[in-house]
Short mmCIF file of C-alpha atoms and ligand atoms in Angstrom, two decimals:
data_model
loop_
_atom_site.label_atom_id
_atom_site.label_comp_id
_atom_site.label_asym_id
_atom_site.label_seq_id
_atom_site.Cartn_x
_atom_site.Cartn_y
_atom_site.Cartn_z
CA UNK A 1 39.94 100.61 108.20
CA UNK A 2 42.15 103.16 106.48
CA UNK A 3 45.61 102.38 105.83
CA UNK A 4 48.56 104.55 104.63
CA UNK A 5 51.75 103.46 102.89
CA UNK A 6 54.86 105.02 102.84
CA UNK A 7 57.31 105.09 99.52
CA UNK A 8 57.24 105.25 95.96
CA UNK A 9 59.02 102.74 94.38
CA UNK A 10 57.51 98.93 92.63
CA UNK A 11 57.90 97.60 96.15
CA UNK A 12 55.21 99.81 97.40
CA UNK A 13 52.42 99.76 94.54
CA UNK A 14 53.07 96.28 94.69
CA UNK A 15 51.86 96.69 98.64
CA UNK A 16 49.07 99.31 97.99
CA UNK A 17 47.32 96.52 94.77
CA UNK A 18 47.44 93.76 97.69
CA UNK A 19 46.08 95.86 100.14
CA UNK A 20 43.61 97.12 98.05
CA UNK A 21 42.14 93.42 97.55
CA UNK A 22 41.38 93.25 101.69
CA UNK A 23 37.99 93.61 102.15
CA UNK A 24 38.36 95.34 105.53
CA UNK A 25 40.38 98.24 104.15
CA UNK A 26 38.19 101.26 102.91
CA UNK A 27 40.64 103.85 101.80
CA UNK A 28 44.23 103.76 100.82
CA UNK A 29 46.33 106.47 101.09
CA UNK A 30 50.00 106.74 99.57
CA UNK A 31 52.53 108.82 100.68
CA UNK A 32 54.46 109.87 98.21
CA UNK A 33 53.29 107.43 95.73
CA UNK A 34 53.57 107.67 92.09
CA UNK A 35 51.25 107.39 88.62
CA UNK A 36 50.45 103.68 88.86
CA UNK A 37 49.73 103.69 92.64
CA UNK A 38 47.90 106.82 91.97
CA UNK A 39 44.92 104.75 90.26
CA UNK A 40 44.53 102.75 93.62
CA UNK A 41 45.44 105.06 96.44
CA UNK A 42 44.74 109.06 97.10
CA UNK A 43 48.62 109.95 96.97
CA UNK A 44 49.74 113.10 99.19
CA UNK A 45 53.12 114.75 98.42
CA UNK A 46 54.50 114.87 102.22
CA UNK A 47 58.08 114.28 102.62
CA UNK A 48 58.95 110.79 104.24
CA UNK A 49 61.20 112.37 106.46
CA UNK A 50 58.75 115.08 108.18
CA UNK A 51 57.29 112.84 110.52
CA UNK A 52 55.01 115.29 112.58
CA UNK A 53 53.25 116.03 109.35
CA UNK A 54 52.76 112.10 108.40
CA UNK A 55 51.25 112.07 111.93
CA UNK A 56 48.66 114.84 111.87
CA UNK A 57 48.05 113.54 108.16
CA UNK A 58 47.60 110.04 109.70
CA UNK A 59 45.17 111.35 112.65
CA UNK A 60 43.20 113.65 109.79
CA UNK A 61 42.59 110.45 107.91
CA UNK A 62 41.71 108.14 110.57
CA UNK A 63 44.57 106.32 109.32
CA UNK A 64 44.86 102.98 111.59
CA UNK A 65 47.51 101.18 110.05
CA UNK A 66 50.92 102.58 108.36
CA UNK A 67 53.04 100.45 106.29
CA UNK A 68 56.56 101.80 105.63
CA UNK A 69 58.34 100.60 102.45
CA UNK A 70 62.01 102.14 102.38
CA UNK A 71 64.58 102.29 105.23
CA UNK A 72 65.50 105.36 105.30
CA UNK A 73 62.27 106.37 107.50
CA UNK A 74 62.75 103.22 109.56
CA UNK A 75 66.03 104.44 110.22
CA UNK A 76 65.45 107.82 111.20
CA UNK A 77 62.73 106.52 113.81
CA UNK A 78 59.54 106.54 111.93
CA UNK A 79 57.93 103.59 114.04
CA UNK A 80 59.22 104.94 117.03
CA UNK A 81 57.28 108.49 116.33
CA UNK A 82 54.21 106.62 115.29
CA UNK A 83 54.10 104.36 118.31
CA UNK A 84 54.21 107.33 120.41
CA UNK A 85 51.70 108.89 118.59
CA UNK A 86 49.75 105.30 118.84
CA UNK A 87 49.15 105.34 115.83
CA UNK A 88 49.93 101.26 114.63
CA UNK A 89 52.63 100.78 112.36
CA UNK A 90 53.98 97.78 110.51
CA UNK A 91 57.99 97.97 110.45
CA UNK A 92 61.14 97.59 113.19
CA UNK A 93 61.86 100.72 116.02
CA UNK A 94 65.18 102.74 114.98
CA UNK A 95 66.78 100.41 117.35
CA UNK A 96 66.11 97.34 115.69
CA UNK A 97 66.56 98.64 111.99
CA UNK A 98 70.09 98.73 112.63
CA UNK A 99 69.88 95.53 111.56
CA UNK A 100 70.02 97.36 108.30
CA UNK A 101 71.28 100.53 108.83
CA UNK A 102 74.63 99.60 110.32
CA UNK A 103 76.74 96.97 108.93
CA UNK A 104 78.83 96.44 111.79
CA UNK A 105 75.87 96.52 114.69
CA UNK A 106 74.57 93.32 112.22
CA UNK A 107 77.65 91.47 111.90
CA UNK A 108 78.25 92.10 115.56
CA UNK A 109 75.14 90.65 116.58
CA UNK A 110 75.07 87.68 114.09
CA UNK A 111 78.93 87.06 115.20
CA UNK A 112 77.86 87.25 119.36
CA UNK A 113 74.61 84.60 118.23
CA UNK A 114 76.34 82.25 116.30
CA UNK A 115 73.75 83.11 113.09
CA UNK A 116 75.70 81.84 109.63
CA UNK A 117 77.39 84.54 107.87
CA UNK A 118 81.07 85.68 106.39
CA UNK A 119 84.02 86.20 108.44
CA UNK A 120 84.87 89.83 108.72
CA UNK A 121 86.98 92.90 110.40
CA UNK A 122 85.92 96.02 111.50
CA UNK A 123 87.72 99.43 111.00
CA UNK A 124 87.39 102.68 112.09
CA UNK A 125 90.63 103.64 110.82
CA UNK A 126 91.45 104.31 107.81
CA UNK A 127 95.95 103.50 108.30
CA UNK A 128 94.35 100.51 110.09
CA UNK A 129 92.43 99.24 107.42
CA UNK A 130 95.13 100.51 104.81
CA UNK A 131 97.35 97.82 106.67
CA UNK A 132 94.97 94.80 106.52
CA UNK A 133 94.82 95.34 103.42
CA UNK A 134 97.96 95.15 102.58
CA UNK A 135 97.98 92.01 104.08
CA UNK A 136 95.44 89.63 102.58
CA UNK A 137 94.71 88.51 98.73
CA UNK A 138 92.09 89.16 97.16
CA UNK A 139 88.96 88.67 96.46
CA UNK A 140 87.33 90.33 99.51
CA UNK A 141 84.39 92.91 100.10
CA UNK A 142 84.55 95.96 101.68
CA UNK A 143 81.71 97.29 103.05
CA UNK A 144 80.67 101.05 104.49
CA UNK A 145 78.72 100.68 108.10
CA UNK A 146 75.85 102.93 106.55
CA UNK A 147 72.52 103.45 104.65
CA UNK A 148 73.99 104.34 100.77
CA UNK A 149 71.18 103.19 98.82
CA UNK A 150 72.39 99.91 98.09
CA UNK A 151 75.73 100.98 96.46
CA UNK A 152 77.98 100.47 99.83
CA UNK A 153 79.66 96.51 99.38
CA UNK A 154 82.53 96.52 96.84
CA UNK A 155 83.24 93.29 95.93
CA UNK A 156 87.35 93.81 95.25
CA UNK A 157 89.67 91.60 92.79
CA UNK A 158 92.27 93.35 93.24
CA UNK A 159 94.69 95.35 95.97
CA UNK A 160 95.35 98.50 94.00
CA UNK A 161 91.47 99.01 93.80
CA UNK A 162 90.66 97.81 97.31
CA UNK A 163 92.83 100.64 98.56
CA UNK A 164 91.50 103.38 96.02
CA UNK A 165 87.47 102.17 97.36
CA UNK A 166 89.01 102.28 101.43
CA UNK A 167 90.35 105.60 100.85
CA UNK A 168 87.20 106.91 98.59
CA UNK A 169 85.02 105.48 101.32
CA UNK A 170 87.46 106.63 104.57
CA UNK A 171 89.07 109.86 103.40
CA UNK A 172 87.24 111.18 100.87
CA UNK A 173 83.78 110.03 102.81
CA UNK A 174 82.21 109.84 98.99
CA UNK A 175 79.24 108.42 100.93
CA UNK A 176 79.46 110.60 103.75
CA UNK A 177 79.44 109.23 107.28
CA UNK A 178 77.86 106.00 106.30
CA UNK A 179 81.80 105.43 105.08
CA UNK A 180 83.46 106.38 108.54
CA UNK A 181 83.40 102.98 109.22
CA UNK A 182 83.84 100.38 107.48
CA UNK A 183 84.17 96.40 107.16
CA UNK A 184 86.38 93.81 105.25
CA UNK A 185 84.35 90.83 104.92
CA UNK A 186 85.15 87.38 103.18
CA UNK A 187 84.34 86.86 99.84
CA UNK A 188 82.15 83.93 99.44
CA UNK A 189 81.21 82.78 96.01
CA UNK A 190 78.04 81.15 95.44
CA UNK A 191 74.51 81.43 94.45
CA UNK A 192 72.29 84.67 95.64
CA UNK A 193 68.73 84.25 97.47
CA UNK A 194 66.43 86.68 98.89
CA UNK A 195 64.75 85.34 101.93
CA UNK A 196 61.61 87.54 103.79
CA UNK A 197 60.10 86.51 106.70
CA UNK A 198 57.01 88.35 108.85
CA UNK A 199 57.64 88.72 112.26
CA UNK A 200 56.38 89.91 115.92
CA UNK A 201 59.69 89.80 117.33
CA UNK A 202 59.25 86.72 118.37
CA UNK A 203 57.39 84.42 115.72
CA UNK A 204 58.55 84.48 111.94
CA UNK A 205 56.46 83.27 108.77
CA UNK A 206 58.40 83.25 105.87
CA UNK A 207 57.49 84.27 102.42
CA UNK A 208 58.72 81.93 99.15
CA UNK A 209 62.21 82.35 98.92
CA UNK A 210 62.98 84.79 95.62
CA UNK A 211 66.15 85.88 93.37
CA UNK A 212 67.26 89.49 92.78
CA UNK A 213 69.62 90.56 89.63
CA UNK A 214 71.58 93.38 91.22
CA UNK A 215 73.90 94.17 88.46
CA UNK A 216 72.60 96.26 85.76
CA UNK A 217 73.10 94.07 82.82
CA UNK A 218 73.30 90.50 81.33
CA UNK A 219 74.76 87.84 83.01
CA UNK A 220 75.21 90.11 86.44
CA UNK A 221 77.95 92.51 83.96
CA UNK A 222 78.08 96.22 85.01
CA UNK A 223 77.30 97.89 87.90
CA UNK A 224 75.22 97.34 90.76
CA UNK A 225 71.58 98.74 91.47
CA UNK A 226 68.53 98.52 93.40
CA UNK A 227 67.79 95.51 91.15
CA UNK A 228 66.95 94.20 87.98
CA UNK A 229 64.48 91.89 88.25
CA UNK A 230 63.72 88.74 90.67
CA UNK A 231 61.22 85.52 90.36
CA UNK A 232 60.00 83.41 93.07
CA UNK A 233 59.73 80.44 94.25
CA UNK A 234 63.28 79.47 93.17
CA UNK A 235 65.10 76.07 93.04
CA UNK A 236 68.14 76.62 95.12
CA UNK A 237 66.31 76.84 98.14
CA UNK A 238 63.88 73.46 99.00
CA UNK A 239 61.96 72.64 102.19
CA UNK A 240 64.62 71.61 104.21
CA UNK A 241 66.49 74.20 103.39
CA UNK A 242 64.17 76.93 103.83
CA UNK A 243 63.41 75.36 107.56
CA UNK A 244 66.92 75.24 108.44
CA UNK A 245 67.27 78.69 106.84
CA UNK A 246 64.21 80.12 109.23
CA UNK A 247 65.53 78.12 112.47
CA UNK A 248 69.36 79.17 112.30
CA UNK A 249 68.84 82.35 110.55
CA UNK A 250 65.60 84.11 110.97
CA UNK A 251 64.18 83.24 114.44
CA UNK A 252 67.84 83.10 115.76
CA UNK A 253 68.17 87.10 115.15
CA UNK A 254 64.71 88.05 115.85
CA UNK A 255 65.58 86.18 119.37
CA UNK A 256 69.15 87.91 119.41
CA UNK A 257 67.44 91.35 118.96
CA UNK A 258 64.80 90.54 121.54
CA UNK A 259 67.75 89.59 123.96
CA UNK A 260 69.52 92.79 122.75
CA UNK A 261 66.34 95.54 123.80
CA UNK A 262 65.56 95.79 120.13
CA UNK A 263 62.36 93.42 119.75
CA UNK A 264 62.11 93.34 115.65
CA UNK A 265 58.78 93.87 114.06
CA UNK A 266 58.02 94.16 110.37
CA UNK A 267 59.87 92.38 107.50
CA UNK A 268 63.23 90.87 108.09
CA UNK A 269 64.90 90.67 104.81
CA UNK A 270 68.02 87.99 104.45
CA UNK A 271 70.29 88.97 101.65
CA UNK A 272 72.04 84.77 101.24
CA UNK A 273 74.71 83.31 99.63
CA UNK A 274 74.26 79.71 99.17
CA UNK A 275 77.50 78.10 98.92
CA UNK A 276 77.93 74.14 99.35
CA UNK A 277 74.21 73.94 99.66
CA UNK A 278 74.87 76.37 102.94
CA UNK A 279 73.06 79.41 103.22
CA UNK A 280 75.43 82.31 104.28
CA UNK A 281 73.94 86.16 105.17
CA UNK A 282 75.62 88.54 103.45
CA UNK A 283 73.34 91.46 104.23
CA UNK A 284 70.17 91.99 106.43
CA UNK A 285 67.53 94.47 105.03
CA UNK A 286 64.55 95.53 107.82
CA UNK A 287 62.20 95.94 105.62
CA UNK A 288 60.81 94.55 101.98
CA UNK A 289 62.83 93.94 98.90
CA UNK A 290 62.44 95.62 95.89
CA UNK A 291 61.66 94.26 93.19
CA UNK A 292 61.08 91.13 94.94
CA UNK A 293 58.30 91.70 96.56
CA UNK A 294 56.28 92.56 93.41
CA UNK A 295 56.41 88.84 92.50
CA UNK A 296 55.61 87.56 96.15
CA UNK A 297 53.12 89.78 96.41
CA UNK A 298 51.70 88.70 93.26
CA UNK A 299 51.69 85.06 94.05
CA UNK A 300 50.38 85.48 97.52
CA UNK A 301 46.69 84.32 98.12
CA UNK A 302 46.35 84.85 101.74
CA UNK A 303 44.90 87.91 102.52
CA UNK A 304 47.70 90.14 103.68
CA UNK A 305 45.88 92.56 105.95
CA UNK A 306 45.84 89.96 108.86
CA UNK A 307 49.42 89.41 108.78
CA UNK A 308 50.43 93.21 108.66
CA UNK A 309 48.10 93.28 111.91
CA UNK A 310 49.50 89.95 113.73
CA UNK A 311 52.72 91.15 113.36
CA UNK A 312 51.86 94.40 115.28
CA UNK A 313 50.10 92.68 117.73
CA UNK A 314 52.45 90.69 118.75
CA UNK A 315 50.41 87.19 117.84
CA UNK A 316 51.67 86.13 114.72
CA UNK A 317 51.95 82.59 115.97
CA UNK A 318 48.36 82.61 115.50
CA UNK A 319 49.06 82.49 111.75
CA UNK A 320 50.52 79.08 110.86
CA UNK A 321 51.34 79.58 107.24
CA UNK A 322 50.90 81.39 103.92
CA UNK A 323 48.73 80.76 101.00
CA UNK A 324 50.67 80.66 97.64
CA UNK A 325 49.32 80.81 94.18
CA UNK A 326 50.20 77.99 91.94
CA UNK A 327 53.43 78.64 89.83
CA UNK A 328 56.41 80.91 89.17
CA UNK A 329 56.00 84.32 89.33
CA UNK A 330 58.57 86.89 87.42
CA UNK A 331 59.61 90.67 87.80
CA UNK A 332 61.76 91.96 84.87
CA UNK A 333 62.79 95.80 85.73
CA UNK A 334 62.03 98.10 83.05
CA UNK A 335 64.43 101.11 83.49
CA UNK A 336 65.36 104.47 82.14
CA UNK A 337 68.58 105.35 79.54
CA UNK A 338 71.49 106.43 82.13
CA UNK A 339 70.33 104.40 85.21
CA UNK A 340 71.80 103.71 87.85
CA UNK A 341 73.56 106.73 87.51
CA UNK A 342 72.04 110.06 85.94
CA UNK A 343 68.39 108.04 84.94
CA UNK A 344 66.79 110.25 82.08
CA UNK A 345 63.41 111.57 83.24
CA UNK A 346 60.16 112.31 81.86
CA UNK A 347 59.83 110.26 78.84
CA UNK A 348 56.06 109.24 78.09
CA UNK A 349 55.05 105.36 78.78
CA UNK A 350 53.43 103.36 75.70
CA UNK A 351 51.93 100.30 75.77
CA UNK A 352 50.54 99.52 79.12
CA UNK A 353 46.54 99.62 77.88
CA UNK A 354 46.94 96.52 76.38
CA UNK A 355 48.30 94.79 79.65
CA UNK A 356 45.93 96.50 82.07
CA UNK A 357 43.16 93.54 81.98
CA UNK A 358 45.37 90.61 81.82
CA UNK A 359 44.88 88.53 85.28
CA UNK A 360 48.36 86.98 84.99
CA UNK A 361 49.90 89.87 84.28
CA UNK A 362 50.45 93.03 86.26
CA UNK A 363 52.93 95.97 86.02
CA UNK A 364 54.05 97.61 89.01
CA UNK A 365 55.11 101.13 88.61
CA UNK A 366 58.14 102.90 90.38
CA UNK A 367 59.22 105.68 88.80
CA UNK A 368 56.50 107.35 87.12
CA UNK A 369 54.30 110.00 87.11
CA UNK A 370 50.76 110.50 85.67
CA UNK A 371 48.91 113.83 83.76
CA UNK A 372 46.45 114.09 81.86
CA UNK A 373 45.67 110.71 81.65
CA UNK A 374 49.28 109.35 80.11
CA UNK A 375 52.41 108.31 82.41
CA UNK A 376 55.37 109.50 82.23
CA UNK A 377 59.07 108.32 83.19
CA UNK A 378 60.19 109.98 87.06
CA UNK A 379 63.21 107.98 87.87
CA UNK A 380 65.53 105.04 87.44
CA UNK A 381 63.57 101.86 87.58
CA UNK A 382 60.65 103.03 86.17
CA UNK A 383 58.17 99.88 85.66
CA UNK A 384 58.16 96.16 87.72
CA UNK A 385 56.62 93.83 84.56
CA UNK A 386 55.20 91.30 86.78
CA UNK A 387 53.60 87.86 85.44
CA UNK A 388 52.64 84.46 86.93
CA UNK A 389 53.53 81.15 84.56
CA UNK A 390 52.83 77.73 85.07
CA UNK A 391 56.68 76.90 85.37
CA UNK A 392 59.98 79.19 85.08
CA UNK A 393 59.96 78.18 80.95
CA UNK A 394 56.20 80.12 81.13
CA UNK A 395 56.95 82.45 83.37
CA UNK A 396 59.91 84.08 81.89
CA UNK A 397 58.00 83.42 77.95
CA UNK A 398 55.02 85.38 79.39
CA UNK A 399 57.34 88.46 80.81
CA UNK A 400 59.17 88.94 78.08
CA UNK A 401 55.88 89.06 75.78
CA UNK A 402 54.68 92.06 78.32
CA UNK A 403 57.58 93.59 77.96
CA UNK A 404 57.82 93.60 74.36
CA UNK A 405 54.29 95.83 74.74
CA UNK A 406 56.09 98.50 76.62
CA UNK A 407 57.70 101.35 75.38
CA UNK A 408 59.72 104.29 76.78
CA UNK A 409 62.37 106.57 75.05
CA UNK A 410 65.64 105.03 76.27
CA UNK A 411 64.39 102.32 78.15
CA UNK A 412 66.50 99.48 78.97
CA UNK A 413 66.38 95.99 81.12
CA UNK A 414 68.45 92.77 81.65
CA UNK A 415 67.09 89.82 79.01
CA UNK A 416 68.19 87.24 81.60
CA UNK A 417 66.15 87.06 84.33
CA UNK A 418 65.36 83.76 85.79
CA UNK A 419 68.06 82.87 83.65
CA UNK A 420 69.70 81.02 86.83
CA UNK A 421 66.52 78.66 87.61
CA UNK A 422 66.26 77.70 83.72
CA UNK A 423 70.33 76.70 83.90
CA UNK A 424 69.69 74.75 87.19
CA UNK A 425 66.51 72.87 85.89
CA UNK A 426 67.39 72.74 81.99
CA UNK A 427 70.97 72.41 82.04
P1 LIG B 1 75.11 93.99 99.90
O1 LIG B 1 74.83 95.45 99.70
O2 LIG B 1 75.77 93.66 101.18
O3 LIG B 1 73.93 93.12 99.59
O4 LIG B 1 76.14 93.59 98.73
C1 LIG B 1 75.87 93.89 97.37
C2 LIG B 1 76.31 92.73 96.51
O5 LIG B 1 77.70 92.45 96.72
C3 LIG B 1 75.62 91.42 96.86
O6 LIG B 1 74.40 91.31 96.21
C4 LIG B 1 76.63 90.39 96.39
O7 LIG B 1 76.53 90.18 95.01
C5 LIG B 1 77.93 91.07 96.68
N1 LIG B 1 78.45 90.62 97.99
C6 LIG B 1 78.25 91.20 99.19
N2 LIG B 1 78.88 90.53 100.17
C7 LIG B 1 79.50 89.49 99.58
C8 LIG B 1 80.32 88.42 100.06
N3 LIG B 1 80.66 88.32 101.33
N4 LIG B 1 80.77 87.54 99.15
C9 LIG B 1 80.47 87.65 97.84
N5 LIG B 1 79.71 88.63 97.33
C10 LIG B 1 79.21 89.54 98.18
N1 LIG B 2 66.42 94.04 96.11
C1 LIG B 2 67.36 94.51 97.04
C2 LIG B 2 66.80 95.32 98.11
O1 LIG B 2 65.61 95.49 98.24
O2 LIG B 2 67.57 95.84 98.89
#
């Protein structure tokens, strides 16, 4: 079959390589794509948003299975348009990517279902929330409702600032609408997991359990962005953790959505805090992470193809469990001079000949672009160095040696990654 994905970033060359190892897929197509996924997929430059064209692109191509990476697409309807046009497609309806898309419609639902997760208040006021404020200590989070690429929880230490981010976020809407409304949420310190689970809406198979690094730099300083780096498995999260987390967490909003008229298919993402050996959601995502599913993906034996497929058919129960490589897999996030902010562009890549036929190691691109047979830097996190090790101690040796072969004008990335696991393990 053919099979088009949707998105640029690590996250989705990262899809496209595994796909491309399924023996009953013949040709992968990439929409927009970029120079690494360009090798292993024929890319087409159609905007994600313009759905009717993705659709007559998709019927052209005999395209019979779409995999969305990003949310904004999911969010703006994209699996409702391609349902319609029956063409199959792996992600949740517009309804059921609230989930991600609005805050409040996920802490509603997890509050109504009893589903773990920090206390909170809603405001669509901006006095009202002015006067909460002013009446609780710090630390606390505040959150806008909407989609702002990741940069929409403020984690606040103190008042003064908490009422200069309500009134950037309220008044001055420096996020637009996504800001209008808002939540205060509880601050809960602890230790941050990434936990991704397949589902049909009503079945969920969970993937290994991973770590993001959010904050731009060393020892989670500076500012936040799409993330870092992240290694799977990791040791905060054992079996019996990982069941309870996929009975009181996962399958209990998959049902809750189900009950709701917004039956969940795709990825369901669970941003955790672990605090007191309690996992905690602090955010859900509908879709993949990114960068952490360039590691999974990496250690993942089973064929994904048949998953993708269960999950649209609604018989994912059919599919009992996973197949994991041996070992840790790592992701350090090579990115450009300036990122997250103004990222410097178009910088050209050295060094990733000598990594191209290692087996344990493979480097994801995001933003780049290819000519003339050299790539070139296109954006913010520009490369996903991805490696499998026989332990964390390995794993995190063996990235930092592929690294070290990389080169970009300006290039920057965090030195710590897995840093957390080593501490845990090592002491
Ligand atoms: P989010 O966009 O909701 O994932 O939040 C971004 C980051 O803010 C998270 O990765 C956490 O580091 C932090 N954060 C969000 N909510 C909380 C919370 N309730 N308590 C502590 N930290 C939080
Ligand atoms: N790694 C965070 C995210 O995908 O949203």
């Amino acid at each position: 079959m053919n099979v088009l994905v949707i998105g640029s970033g690590g996250r989705e060359h990262a899809i496209v390589w595994k796909l491309s190892q399924s023996k009953d897929i013949k040709d992968i197509y990439c929409i927009p794509g970029n120079g690494g996924i360009e090798d292993l997929a024929a890319c087409r430059d159609i905007k994600v948003n313009n759905f009717e064209e993705l659709i007559s692109f998709s019927k052209k191509n005999r395209i019979e299975l779409v995999v969305v990476g990003p949310e904004n697409p999911l969010a703006d309807g994209i699996v409702d348009a391609f349902t319609d046009a029956k063409i199959p497609i792996f992600g949740p309806t517009k309804k059921a990517a609230q989930i991600e898309s609005s805050k409040i419609f996920a802490k509603e639902l997890m509050k109504k279902y009893g589903v773990p997760t920090a206390g909170f208040k809603t405001f669509f006021n901006y006095e009202e929330g002015k006067a909460f404020l002013n009446h609780i200590n710090p630390p606390y989070v505040i959150k806008a409702d909407g989609l702002c690429a990741g940069k929409g929880a403020y984690v606040v230490r103190n008042n003064d600032n908490g009422l200069e981010i309500l009134k950037q976020l309220m008044m001055e809407l420096i996020h637009g609408d996504a800001g209008k409304r808002i939540i205060i949420e509880d601050f809960l310190p602890g230790i941050e997991a990434s936990y991704l689970s397949f589902t049909d809406g009503f079945t969920t198979l969970p993937m290994i359990p991973s770590q993001d690094h959010k904050p731009l730099l060393d020892d989670d300083r500076g500012p936040n962005t799409g993330g870092m780096g992240a290694y799977t498995p990791i040791p905060f999260v054992d079996n019996s953790m990982a069941r309870f987390i996929d009975k009181e967490i996962m399958d209990k909003t998959i049902h809750a959505l189900e009950k709701e008229g917004a039956l969940y298919k795709g990825v369901l993402y669970a941003g955790l805090m672990l605090l007191d050996n309690k996992p905690y959601v602090i955010e859900f995502n509908a879709r993949f992470g990114d960068p952490e599913t360039q590691p999974i993906l990496f250690k993942m034996k089973s064929d994904m193809l048949p998953i993708l497929k269960a999950c649209i058919d609604g018989n994912l129960k059919n599919i009992k469990e996973i197949e994991w490589k041996e070992g840790v897999s790592v992701c350090v996030v090579l990115a450009s001079r300036g990122y997250p902010d103004k990222p410097e562009k178009g910088y050209v890549i050295k060094g990733l000949e000598d990594l191209k036929d290692r087996k344990d190691v493979m480097v994801f691109h995001a933003g780049t672009r290819k000519e003339s047979g050299k790539y070139y830097t296109s954006g913010g996190r520009v490369l996903g160095v991805t490696v499998m090790g026989d332990d964390y101690k390995d794993a995190i040796k063996k990235a930092y040696e592929a690294v070290s072969c990389i080169e970009f004008e300006g290039m920057q990335y965090r030195k710590d990654i897995g840093a957390k696991a080593l501490k845990l393990i090592y002491g």
